[in-house]
């Protein structure tokens, strides 16, 4: 059973459990997808029914942000902890490398996915990169053909939220892959163009704050975080 945080159900899993489930889904017939919502995406889902539908229909929903963990705690239904999407992806690639599985990288500005591919091949020897495509395409058809023809087992879909969640809902099957994972800005990090917050910020749950310092134009988006906590507190009161 999922833990409800303002209408979005989260799987109450540790990182190890999430990775084990990812590996299981990757080896199962059919197409599956994983979403990694943070508070901003939860707030988006409250206003966008298609985004909510895409998140609800996912095979696994992991709590990417510390804010979601706080929200669940405020609501009195705590989660085991956060499972950052980027670390989930890294662990999954480690497992894929062991079994020679192939990965397609979809998203980010032109050239970024290729740079990420080069770095990932070095970091995870044995990982097969089936192909790449940037995230600024107009039509899905040619991209789907490219992914299907590549024979990829897994696709990292990095188109930003909620575009990537909707894309996976509508196109997951047509990729021919067994597992798709929505990972926001991860390709920018894997390519080396964007640095993750230093560990001290990560440990304190302040990665969002570091990203804000680096990129103050995110302030508009960030305002969804306090709003999310206010909504969680309001929901808790109304449940009493
Ligand atoms: N992006 C894309 N296609 C689009 C819009 C965005 O490929 O139409 C990419 C963008 O280049 C970036 C990622 O999606 O690499 C979103 O990054 P952001 O930091 O906003 O995502 P977050 O991790 O915060 O969800």
PDB file of C-alpha atoms and ligand atoms in Angstrom:
ATOM      1  CA  UNK A   1       0.000   0.000   0.000  1.00  0.00           C
ATOM      2  CA  UNK A   2       1.255   3.455  -0.858  1.00  0.00           C
ATOM      3  CA  UNK A   3       1.575   6.287   1.620  1.00  0.00           C
ATOM      4  CA  UNK A   4      -0.627   9.172   0.588  1.00  0.00           C
ATOM      5  CA  UNK A   5       0.987  12.588   0.577  1.00  0.00           C
ATOM      6  CA  UNK A   6      -1.527  15.171  -0.635  1.00  0.00           C
ATOM      7  CA  UNK A   7      -3.040  12.796  -3.166  1.00  0.00           C
ATOM      8  CA  UNK A   8       0.207  11.275  -4.428  1.00  0.00           C
ATOM      9  CA  UNK A   9       0.870   7.735  -3.201  1.00  0.00           C
ATOM     10  CA  UNK A  10       4.506   6.981  -2.382  1.00  0.00           C
ATOM     11  CA  UNK A  11       6.035   3.518  -2.101  1.00  0.00           C
ATOM     12  CA  UNK A  12       7.489   3.215   1.381  1.00  0.00           C
ATOM     13  CA  UNK A  13      10.828   1.784   0.340  1.00  0.00           C
ATOM     14  CA  UNK A  14      14.485   2.120   1.240  1.00  0.00           C
ATOM     15  CA  UNK A  15      17.037   2.679  -1.499  1.00  0.00           C
ATOM     16  CA  UNK A  16      17.943  -1.029  -1.533  1.00  0.00           C
ATOM     17  CA  UNK A  17      14.307  -2.053  -1.848  1.00  0.00           C
ATOM     18  CA  UNK A  18      13.708   0.492  -4.619  1.00  0.00           C
ATOM     19  CA  UNK A  19      16.714  -0.742  -6.592  1.00  0.00           C
ATOM     20  CA  UNK A  20      15.674  -4.387  -6.144  1.00  0.00           C
ATOM     21  CA  UNK A  21      12.215  -3.515  -7.449  1.00  0.00           C
ATOM     22  CA  UNK A  22      13.747  -1.575 -10.359  1.00  0.00           C
ATOM     23  CA  UNK A  23      15.819  -4.626 -11.308  1.00  0.00           C
ATOM     24  CA  UNK A  24      12.749  -6.853 -11.056  1.00  0.00           C
ATOM     25  CA  UNK A  25      10.710  -4.558 -13.310  1.00  0.00           C
ATOM     26  CA  UNK A  26      13.571  -4.321 -15.799  1.00  0.00           C
ATOM     27  CA  UNK A  27      13.584  -8.101 -16.129  1.00  0.00           C
ATOM     28  CA  UNK A  28       9.825  -8.486 -16.391  1.00  0.00           C
ATOM     29  CA  UNK A  29       7.859  -8.552 -19.639  1.00  0.00           C
ATOM     30  CA  UNK A  30       5.981  -5.405 -20.613  1.00  0.00           C
ATOM     31  CA  UNK A  31       6.717  -1.735 -20.035  1.00  0.00           C
ATOM     32  CA  UNK A  32       6.976  -0.270 -16.530  1.00  0.00           C
ATOM     33  CA  UNK A  33       7.855   3.152 -15.279  1.00  0.00           C
ATOM     34  CA  UNK A  34       9.167   4.772 -12.139  1.00  0.00           C
ATOM     35  CA  UNK A  35       8.547   8.359 -11.053  1.00  0.00           C
ATOM     36  CA  UNK A  36      10.552  10.355  -8.532  1.00  0.00           C
ATOM     37  CA  UNK A  37       8.333  13.181  -7.269  1.00  0.00           C
ATOM     38  CA  UNK A  38       9.544  16.029  -5.082  1.00  0.00           C
ATOM     39  CA  UNK A  39       7.205  18.528  -3.347  1.00  0.00           C
ATOM     40  CA  UNK A  40       7.102  20.667  -6.469  1.00  0.00           C
ATOM     41  CA  UNK A  41       5.732  17.759  -8.498  1.00  0.00           C
ATOM     42  CA  UNK A  42       3.187  16.894  -5.793  1.00  0.00           C
ATOM     43  CA  UNK A  43       1.942  20.492  -5.950  1.00  0.00           C
ATOM     44  CA  UNK A  44       1.836  20.306  -9.761  1.00  0.00           C
ATOM     45  CA  UNK A  45      -0.208  17.098  -9.559  1.00  0.00           C
ATOM     46  CA  UNK A  46      -2.771  18.849  -7.362  1.00  0.00           C
ATOM     47  CA  UNK A  47      -3.416  21.300 -10.208  1.00  0.00           C
ATOM     48  CA  UNK A  48      -2.860  19.059 -13.226  1.00  0.00           C
ATOM     49  CA  UNK A  49      -5.035  15.941 -13.378  1.00  0.00           C
ATOM     50  CA  UNK A  50      -3.057  14.396 -16.228  1.00  0.00           C
ATOM     51  CA  UNK A  51       0.159  14.710 -14.229  1.00  0.00           C
ATOM     52  CA  UNK A  52      -1.608  13.122 -11.236  1.00  0.00           C
ATOM     53  CA  UNK A  53      -2.841  10.281 -13.426  1.00  0.00           C
ATOM     54  CA  UNK A  54       0.669   9.719 -14.800  1.00  0.00           C
ATOM     55  CA  UNK A  55       2.149   9.561 -11.303  1.00  0.00           C
ATOM     56  CA  UNK A  56      -0.616   7.307  -9.927  1.00  0.00           C
ATOM     57  CA  UNK A  57      -0.229   4.809 -12.749  1.00  0.00           C
ATOM     58  CA  UNK A  58       3.515   4.459 -12.249  1.00  0.00           C
ATOM     59  CA  UNK A  59       4.813   1.050 -11.158  1.00  0.00           C
ATOM     60  CA  UNK A  60       6.912   2.664  -8.453  1.00  0.00           C
ATOM     61  CA  UNK A  61       6.746   6.120  -6.882  1.00  0.00           C
ATOM     62  CA  UNK A  62       9.796   7.084  -4.865  1.00  0.00           C
ATOM     63  CA  UNK A  63      10.216  10.125  -2.630  1.00  0.00           C
ATOM     64  CA  UNK A  64      12.971  12.111  -4.289  1.00  0.00           C
ATOM     65  CA  UNK A  65      12.986  15.127  -2.024  1.00  0.00           C
ATOM     66  CA  UNK A  66      13.457  15.569   1.696  1.00  0.00           C
ATOM     67  CA  UNK A  67      10.332  17.771   1.541  1.00  0.00           C
ATOM     68  CA  UNK A  68       8.194  14.726   0.726  1.00  0.00           C
ATOM     69  CA  UNK A  69       9.650  12.933   3.767  1.00  0.00           C
ATOM     70  CA  UNK A  70       8.761  15.956   5.946  1.00  0.00           C
ATOM     71  CA  UNK A  71       5.298  16.081   4.407  1.00  0.00           C
ATOM     72  CA  UNK A  72       4.631  12.411   5.180  1.00  0.00           C
ATOM     73  CA  UNK A  73       5.850  12.989   8.748  1.00  0.00           C
ATOM     74  CA  UNK A  74       3.593  16.011   9.233  1.00  0.00           C
ATOM     75  CA  UNK A  75       0.681  13.870   8.018  1.00  0.00           C
ATOM     76  CA  UNK A  76       1.501  11.235  10.653  1.00  0.00           C
ATOM     77  CA  UNK A  77       2.351   8.533   8.087  1.00  0.00           C
ATOM     78  CA  UNK A  78       6.149   8.662   7.904  1.00  0.00           C
ATOM     79  CA  UNK A  79       8.138   7.204   5.046  1.00  0.00           C
ATOM     80  CA  UNK A  80      11.276   5.124   5.653  1.00  0.00           C
ATOM     81  CA  UNK A  81      13.353   7.885   4.096  1.00  0.00           C
ATOM     82  CA  UNK A  82      14.055   9.625   0.876  1.00  0.00           C
ATOM     83  CA  UNK A  83      15.260   7.841  -2.214  1.00  0.00           C
ATOM     84  CA  UNK A  84      16.935  10.480  -4.384  1.00  0.00           C
ATOM     85  CA  UNK A  85      16.175   9.755  -8.024  1.00  0.00           C
ATOM     86  CA  UNK A  86      19.750  10.398  -9.089  1.00  0.00           C
ATOM     87  CA  UNK A  87      21.140   7.855  -6.601  1.00  0.00           C
ATOM     88  CA  UNK A  88      18.468   5.350  -7.581  1.00  0.00           C
ATOM     89  CA  UNK A  89      19.596   5.796 -11.202  1.00  0.00           C
ATOM     90  CA  UNK A  90      23.259   5.337 -10.267  1.00  0.00           C
ATOM     91  CA  UNK A  91      22.556   2.161  -8.319  1.00  0.00           C
ATOM     92  CA  UNK A  92      20.423   0.829 -11.128  1.00  0.00           C
ATOM     93  CA  UNK A  93      23.189   1.489 -13.664  1.00  0.00           C
ATOM     94  CA  UNK A  94      25.585  -0.433 -11.428  1.00  0.00           C
ATOM     95  CA  UNK A  95      23.251  -3.418 -11.522  1.00  0.00           C
ATOM     96  CA  UNK A  96      22.657  -3.043 -15.263  1.00  0.00           C
ATOM     97  CA  UNK A  97      26.405  -3.039 -15.898  1.00  0.00           C
ATOM     98  CA  UNK A  98      26.742  -6.368 -14.076  1.00  0.00           C
ATOM     99  CA  UNK A  99      24.188  -7.989 -16.359  1.00  0.00           C
ATOM    100  CA  UNK A 100      25.073  -6.149 -19.606  1.00  0.00           C
ATOM    101  CA  UNK A 101      21.706  -4.396 -19.893  1.00  0.00           C
ATOM    102  CA  UNK A 102      21.316  -1.478 -22.256  1.00  0.00           C
ATOM    103  CA  UNK A 103      20.253   2.072 -21.506  1.00  0.00           C
ATOM    104  CA  UNK A 104      18.814   4.821 -23.682  1.00  0.00           C
ATOM    105  CA  UNK A 105      19.295   8.413 -22.511  1.00  0.00           C
ATOM    106  CA  UNK A 106      16.471  10.748 -23.487  1.00  0.00           C
ATOM    107  CA  UNK A 107      16.402  14.429 -22.606  1.00  0.00           C
ATOM    108  CA  UNK A 108      18.293  17.657 -21.918  1.00  0.00           C
ATOM    109  CA  UNK A 109      19.717  20.106 -24.429  1.00  0.00           C
ATOM    110  CA  UNK A 110      21.322  18.789 -27.644  1.00  0.00           C
ATOM    111  CA  UNK A 111      24.702  17.176 -27.004  1.00  0.00           C
ATOM    112  CA  UNK A 112      24.227  16.692 -23.247  1.00  0.00           C
ATOM    113  CA  UNK A 113      22.941  13.105 -23.417  1.00  0.00           C
ATOM    114  CA  UNK A 114      25.947  12.159 -25.599  1.00  0.00           C
ATOM    115  CA  UNK A 115      28.349  13.701 -23.075  1.00  0.00           C
ATOM    116  CA  UNK A 116      26.560  11.842 -20.297  1.00  0.00           C
ATOM    117  CA  UNK A 117      26.807   8.582 -22.267  1.00  0.00           C
ATOM    118  CA  UNK A 118      30.585   8.920 -22.584  1.00  0.00           C
ATOM    119  CA  UNK A 119      30.993   9.568 -18.855  1.00  0.00           C
ATOM    120  CA  UNK A 120      28.637   6.753 -17.837  1.00  0.00           C
ATOM    121  CA  UNK A 121      30.390   4.175 -20.024  1.00  0.00           C
ATOM    122  CA  UNK A 122      33.613   4.920 -18.156  1.00  0.00           C
ATOM    123  CA  UNK A 123      31.971   4.946 -14.743  1.00  0.00           C
ATOM    124  CA  UNK A 124      29.968   1.739 -15.240  1.00  0.00           C
ATOM    125  CA  UNK A 125      32.054  -0.644 -17.357  1.00  0.00           C
ATOM    126  CA  UNK A 126      29.728  -3.204 -18.919  1.00  0.00           C
ATOM    127  CA  UNK A 127      26.796  -0.807 -19.184  1.00  0.00           C
ATOM    128  CA  UNK A 128      25.565  -0.713 -22.775  1.00  0.00           C
ATOM    129  CA  UNK A 129      24.427   2.682 -24.029  1.00  0.00           C
ATOM    130  CA  UNK A 130      21.806   1.839 -26.646  1.00  0.00           C
ATOM    131  CA  UNK A 131      21.388   5.429 -27.833  1.00  0.00           C
ATOM    132  CA  UNK A 132      20.660   9.037 -26.938  1.00  0.00           C
ATOM    133  CA  UNK A 133      18.293  11.808 -27.986  1.00  0.00           C
ATOM    134  CA  UNK A 134      17.898  15.369 -26.759  1.00  0.00           C
ATOM    135  CA  UNK A 135      14.713  16.470 -25.033  1.00  0.00           C
ATOM    136  CA  UNK A 136      13.597  19.206 -27.401  1.00  0.00           C
ATOM    137  CA  UNK A 137      11.834  17.175 -30.107  1.00  0.00           C
ATOM    138  CA  UNK A 138       8.487  18.132 -31.641  1.00  0.00           C
ATOM    139  CA  UNK A 139       7.162  14.708 -32.597  1.00  0.00           C
ATOM    140  CA  UNK A 140       7.280  11.538 -30.549  1.00  0.00           C
ATOM    141  CA  UNK A 141       7.132   9.138 -33.517  1.00  0.00           C
ATOM    142  CA  UNK A 142      10.746   9.313 -34.752  1.00  0.00           C
ATOM    143  CA  UNK A 143      12.078   9.261 -31.176  1.00  0.00           C
ATOM    144  CA  UNK A 144      10.018   6.190 -30.347  1.00  0.00           C
ATOM    145  CA  UNK A 145      11.269   4.444 -33.483  1.00  0.00           C
ATOM    146  CA  UNK A 146      14.856   5.245 -32.518  1.00  0.00           C
ATOM    147  CA  UNK A 147      14.399   3.875 -28.994  1.00  0.00           C
ATOM    148  CA  UNK A 148      12.586   0.762 -30.174  1.00  0.00           C
ATOM    149  CA  UNK A 149      15.213   0.057 -32.837  1.00  0.00           C
ATOM    150  CA  UNK A 150      17.970   0.505 -30.257  1.00  0.00           C
ATOM    151  CA  UNK A 151      16.585  -2.458 -28.293  1.00  0.00           C
ATOM    152  CA  UNK A 152      17.143  -0.614 -25.001  1.00  0.00           C
ATOM    153  CA  UNK A 153      16.114  -2.408 -21.811  1.00  0.00           C
ATOM    154  CA  UNK A 154      15.834   0.816 -19.832  1.00  0.00           C
ATOM    155  CA  UNK A 155      15.174   4.460 -20.764  1.00  0.00           C
ATOM    156  CA  UNK A 156      16.073   7.421 -18.566  1.00  0.00           C
ATOM    157  CA  UNK A 157      13.470  10.048 -19.430  1.00  0.00           C
ATOM    158  CA  UNK A 158      14.841  13.462 -18.470  1.00  0.00           C
ATOM    159  CA  UNK A 159      12.382  15.997 -19.877  1.00  0.00           C
ATOM    160  CA  UNK A 160      11.537  17.833 -16.641  1.00  0.00           C
ATOM    161  CA  UNK A 161       8.305  17.412 -14.696  1.00  0.00           C
ATOM    162  CA  UNK A 162       5.480  16.894 -15.428  1.00  0.00           C
ATOM    163  CA  UNK A 163       6.377  16.451 -19.097  1.00  0.00           C
ATOM    164  CA  UNK A 164       8.425  13.314 -18.479  1.00  0.00           C
ATOM    165  CA  UNK A 165       5.719  11.645 -16.367  1.00  0.00           C
ATOM    166  CA  UNK A 166       3.075  12.282 -19.049  1.00  0.00           C
ATOM    167  CA  UNK A 167       5.478  11.131 -21.744  1.00  0.00           C
ATOM    168  CA  UNK A 168       6.087   7.832 -19.955  1.00  0.00           C
ATOM    169  CA  UNK A 169       2.365   7.274 -19.396  1.00  0.00           C
ATOM    170  CA  UNK A 170       1.573   7.761 -23.072  1.00  0.00           C
ATOM    171  CA  UNK A 171       4.685   6.340 -24.722  1.00  0.00           C
ATOM    172  CA  UNK A 172       6.137   3.776 -22.342  1.00  0.00           C
ATOM    173  CA  UNK A 173       4.783   0.756 -24.209  1.00  0.00           C
ATOM    174  CA  UNK A 174       5.836   2.087 -27.611  1.00  0.00           C
ATOM    175  CA  UNK A 175       9.501   2.309 -26.602  1.00  0.00           C
ATOM    176  CA  UNK A 176       9.733  -1.481 -26.340  1.00  0.00           C
ATOM    177  CA  UNK A 177      11.813  -1.013 -23.171  1.00  0.00           C
ATOM    178  CA  UNK A 178      10.913  -2.800 -19.941  1.00  0.00           C
ATOM    179  CA  UNK A 179      11.651   0.077 -17.606  1.00  0.00           C
ATOM    180  CA  UNK A 180      11.492   3.855 -17.928  1.00  0.00           C
ATOM    181  CA  UNK A 181      12.584   6.209 -15.172  1.00  0.00           C
ATOM    182  CA  UNK A 182      11.697   9.919 -15.000  1.00  0.00           C
ATOM    183  CA  UNK A 183      14.802  11.721 -13.792  1.00  0.00           C
ATOM    184  CA  UNK A 184      14.487  15.487 -14.381  1.00  0.00           C
ATOM    185  CA  UNK A 185      17.844  17.182 -14.643  1.00  0.00           C
ATOM    186  CA  UNK A 186      20.016  14.068 -14.093  1.00  0.00           C
ATOM    187  CA  UNK A 187      21.618  14.098 -17.538  1.00  0.00           C
ATOM    188  CA  UNK A 188      22.968  17.589 -16.842  1.00  0.00           C
ATOM    189  CA  UNK A 189      24.683  16.115 -13.775  1.00  0.00           C
ATOM    190  CA  UNK A 190      25.866  12.882 -15.436  1.00  0.00           C
ATOM    191  CA  UNK A 191      27.356  14.926 -18.297  1.00  0.00           C
ATOM    192  CA  UNK A 192      29.367  16.981 -15.815  1.00  0.00           C
ATOM    193  CA  UNK A 193      27.670  20.255 -16.776  1.00  0.00           C
ATOM    194  CA  UNK A 194      25.882  20.666 -13.451  1.00  0.00           C
ATOM    195  CA  UNK A 195      27.308  19.695 -10.062  1.00  0.00           C
ATOM    196  CA  UNK A 196      25.230  18.085  -7.369  1.00  0.00           C
ATOM    197  CA  UNK A 197      25.225  19.935  -4.057  1.00  0.00           C
ATOM    198  CA  UNK A 198      28.201  19.196  -1.776  1.00  0.00           C
ATOM    199  CA  UNK A 199      27.582  16.252   0.545  1.00  0.00           C
ATOM    200  CA  UNK A 200      27.025  18.447   3.596  1.00  0.00           C
ATOM    201  CA  UNK A 201      24.018  20.071   1.877  1.00  0.00           C
ATOM    202  CA  UNK A 202      22.740  16.628   0.833  1.00  0.00           C
ATOM    203  CA  UNK A 203      23.074  15.235   4.369  1.00  0.00           C
ATOM    204  CA  UNK A 204      21.238  18.209   5.867  1.00  0.00           C
ATOM    205  CA  UNK A 205      18.436  17.861   3.318  1.00  0.00           C
ATOM    206  CA  UNK A 206      19.365  21.245   1.893  1.00  0.00           C
ATOM    207  CA  UNK A 207      20.158  20.244  -1.685  1.00  0.00           C
ATOM    208  CA  UNK A 208      17.217  22.336  -2.884  1.00  0.00           C
ATOM    209  CA  UNK A 209      18.719  25.369  -1.116  1.00  0.00           C
ATOM    210  CA  UNK A 210      22.086  24.847  -2.823  1.00  0.00           C
ATOM    211  CA  UNK A 211      20.373  24.640  -6.201  1.00  0.00           C
ATOM    212  CA  UNK A 212      18.572  27.868  -5.405  1.00  0.00           C
ATOM    213  CA  UNK A 213      21.851  29.629  -4.490  1.00  0.00           C
ATOM    214  CA  UNK A 214      23.400  28.437  -7.751  1.00  0.00           C
ATOM    215  CA  UNK A 215      20.395  29.363  -9.804  1.00  0.00           C
ATOM    216  CA  UNK A 216      18.277  32.106  -8.163  1.00  0.00           C
ATOM    217  CA  UNK A 217      15.802  32.069 -11.061  1.00  0.00           C
ATOM    218  CA  UNK A 218      14.451  28.841  -9.492  1.00  0.00           C
ATOM    219  CA  UNK A 219      12.836  30.921  -6.726  1.00  0.00           C
ATOM    220  CA  UNK A 220       9.411  30.850  -8.425  1.00  0.00           C
ATOM    221  CA  UNK A 221       9.495  27.047  -8.558  1.00  0.00           C
ATOM    222  CA  UNK A 222      10.902  26.823  -5.035  1.00  0.00           C
ATOM    223  CA  UNK A 223       7.930  28.676  -3.598  1.00  0.00           C
ATOM    224  CA  UNK A 224       6.031  25.448  -4.073  1.00  0.00           C
ATOM    225  CA  UNK A 225       8.035  23.904  -1.230  1.00  0.00           C
ATOM    226  CA  UNK A 226       6.626  26.075   1.613  1.00  0.00           C
ATOM    227  CA  UNK A 227       3.218  25.830  -0.046  1.00  0.00           C
ATOM    228  CA  UNK A 228       3.511  22.043   0.027  1.00  0.00           C
ATOM    229  CA  UNK A 229       4.327  22.048   3.761  1.00  0.00           C
ATOM    230  CA  UNK A 230       1.423  24.418   4.459  1.00  0.00           C
ATOM    231  CA  UNK A 231      -0.906  22.121   2.522  1.00  0.00           C
ATOM    232  CA  UNK A 232       0.397  19.081   4.430  1.00  0.00           C
ATOM    233  CA  UNK A 233      -0.234  20.820   7.775  1.00  0.00           C
ATOM    234  CA  UNK A 234      -3.731  21.837   6.599  1.00  0.00           C
ATOM    235  CA  UNK A 235      -4.495  18.290   5.481  1.00  0.00           C
ATOM    236  CA  UNK A 236      -3.345  16.934   8.850  1.00  0.00           C
ATOM    237  CA  UNK A 237      -5.738  19.320  10.653  1.00  0.00           C
ATOM    238  CA  UNK A 238      -8.650  18.363   8.418  1.00  0.00           C
ATOM    239  CA  UNK A 239      -7.996  14.638   8.988  1.00  0.00           C
ATOM    240  CA  UNK A 240      -8.297  15.030  12.771  1.00  0.00           C
TER     241      UNK A 240
HETATM  242  N1  LIG B   1      14.156  19.437 -20.628  1.00  0.00           N
HETATM  243  C1  LIG B   1      13.999  18.742 -21.813  1.00  0.00           C
HETATM  244  N2  LIG B   1      12.956  19.053 -22.622  1.00  0.00           N
HETATM  245  C2  LIG B   1      12.065  20.031 -22.323  1.00  0.00           C
HETATM  246  C3  LIG B   1      12.208  20.710 -21.088  1.00  0.00           C
HETATM  247  C4  LIG B   1      13.267  20.379 -20.252  1.00  0.00           C
HETATM  248  O1  LIG B   1      14.794  17.852 -22.125  1.00  0.00           O
HETATM  249  O2  LIG B   1      11.148  20.262 -23.113  1.00  0.00           O
HETATM  250  C5  LIG B   1      15.274  19.070 -19.758  1.00  0.00           C
HETATM  251  C6  LIG B   1      16.156  20.220 -19.330  1.00  0.00           C
HETATM  252  O3  LIG B   1      17.107  20.506 -20.357  1.00  0.00           O
HETATM  253  C7  LIG B   1      16.780  19.651 -18.083  1.00  0.00           C
HETATM  254  C8  LIG B   1      15.660  18.771 -17.522  1.00  0.00           C
HETATM  255  O4  LIG B   1      14.750  18.557 -18.587  1.00  0.00           O
HETATM  256  O5  LIG B   1      17.875  18.842 -18.419  1.00  0.00           O
HETATM  257  C9  LIG B   1      14.887  19.381 -16.358  1.00  0.00           C
HETATM  258  O6  LIG B   1      15.742  19.834 -15.416  1.00  0.00           O
HETATM  259  P1  LIG B   1      15.234  20.447 -14.042  1.00  0.00           P
HETATM  260  O7  LIG B   1      16.453  20.797 -13.281  1.00  0.00           O
HETATM  261  O8  LIG B   1      14.203  21.493 -14.287  1.00  0.00           O
HETATM  262  O9  LIG B   1      14.498  19.183 -13.471  1.00  0.00           O
HETATM  263  P2  LIG B   1      14.209  18.703 -12.021  1.00  0.00           P
HETATM  264  O10 LIG B   1      15.264  17.672 -11.739  1.00  0.00           O
HETATM  265  O11 LIG B   1      14.237  19.886 -11.107  1.00  0.00           O
HETATM  266  O12 LIG B   1      12.826  18.123 -12.210  1.00  0.00           O
END
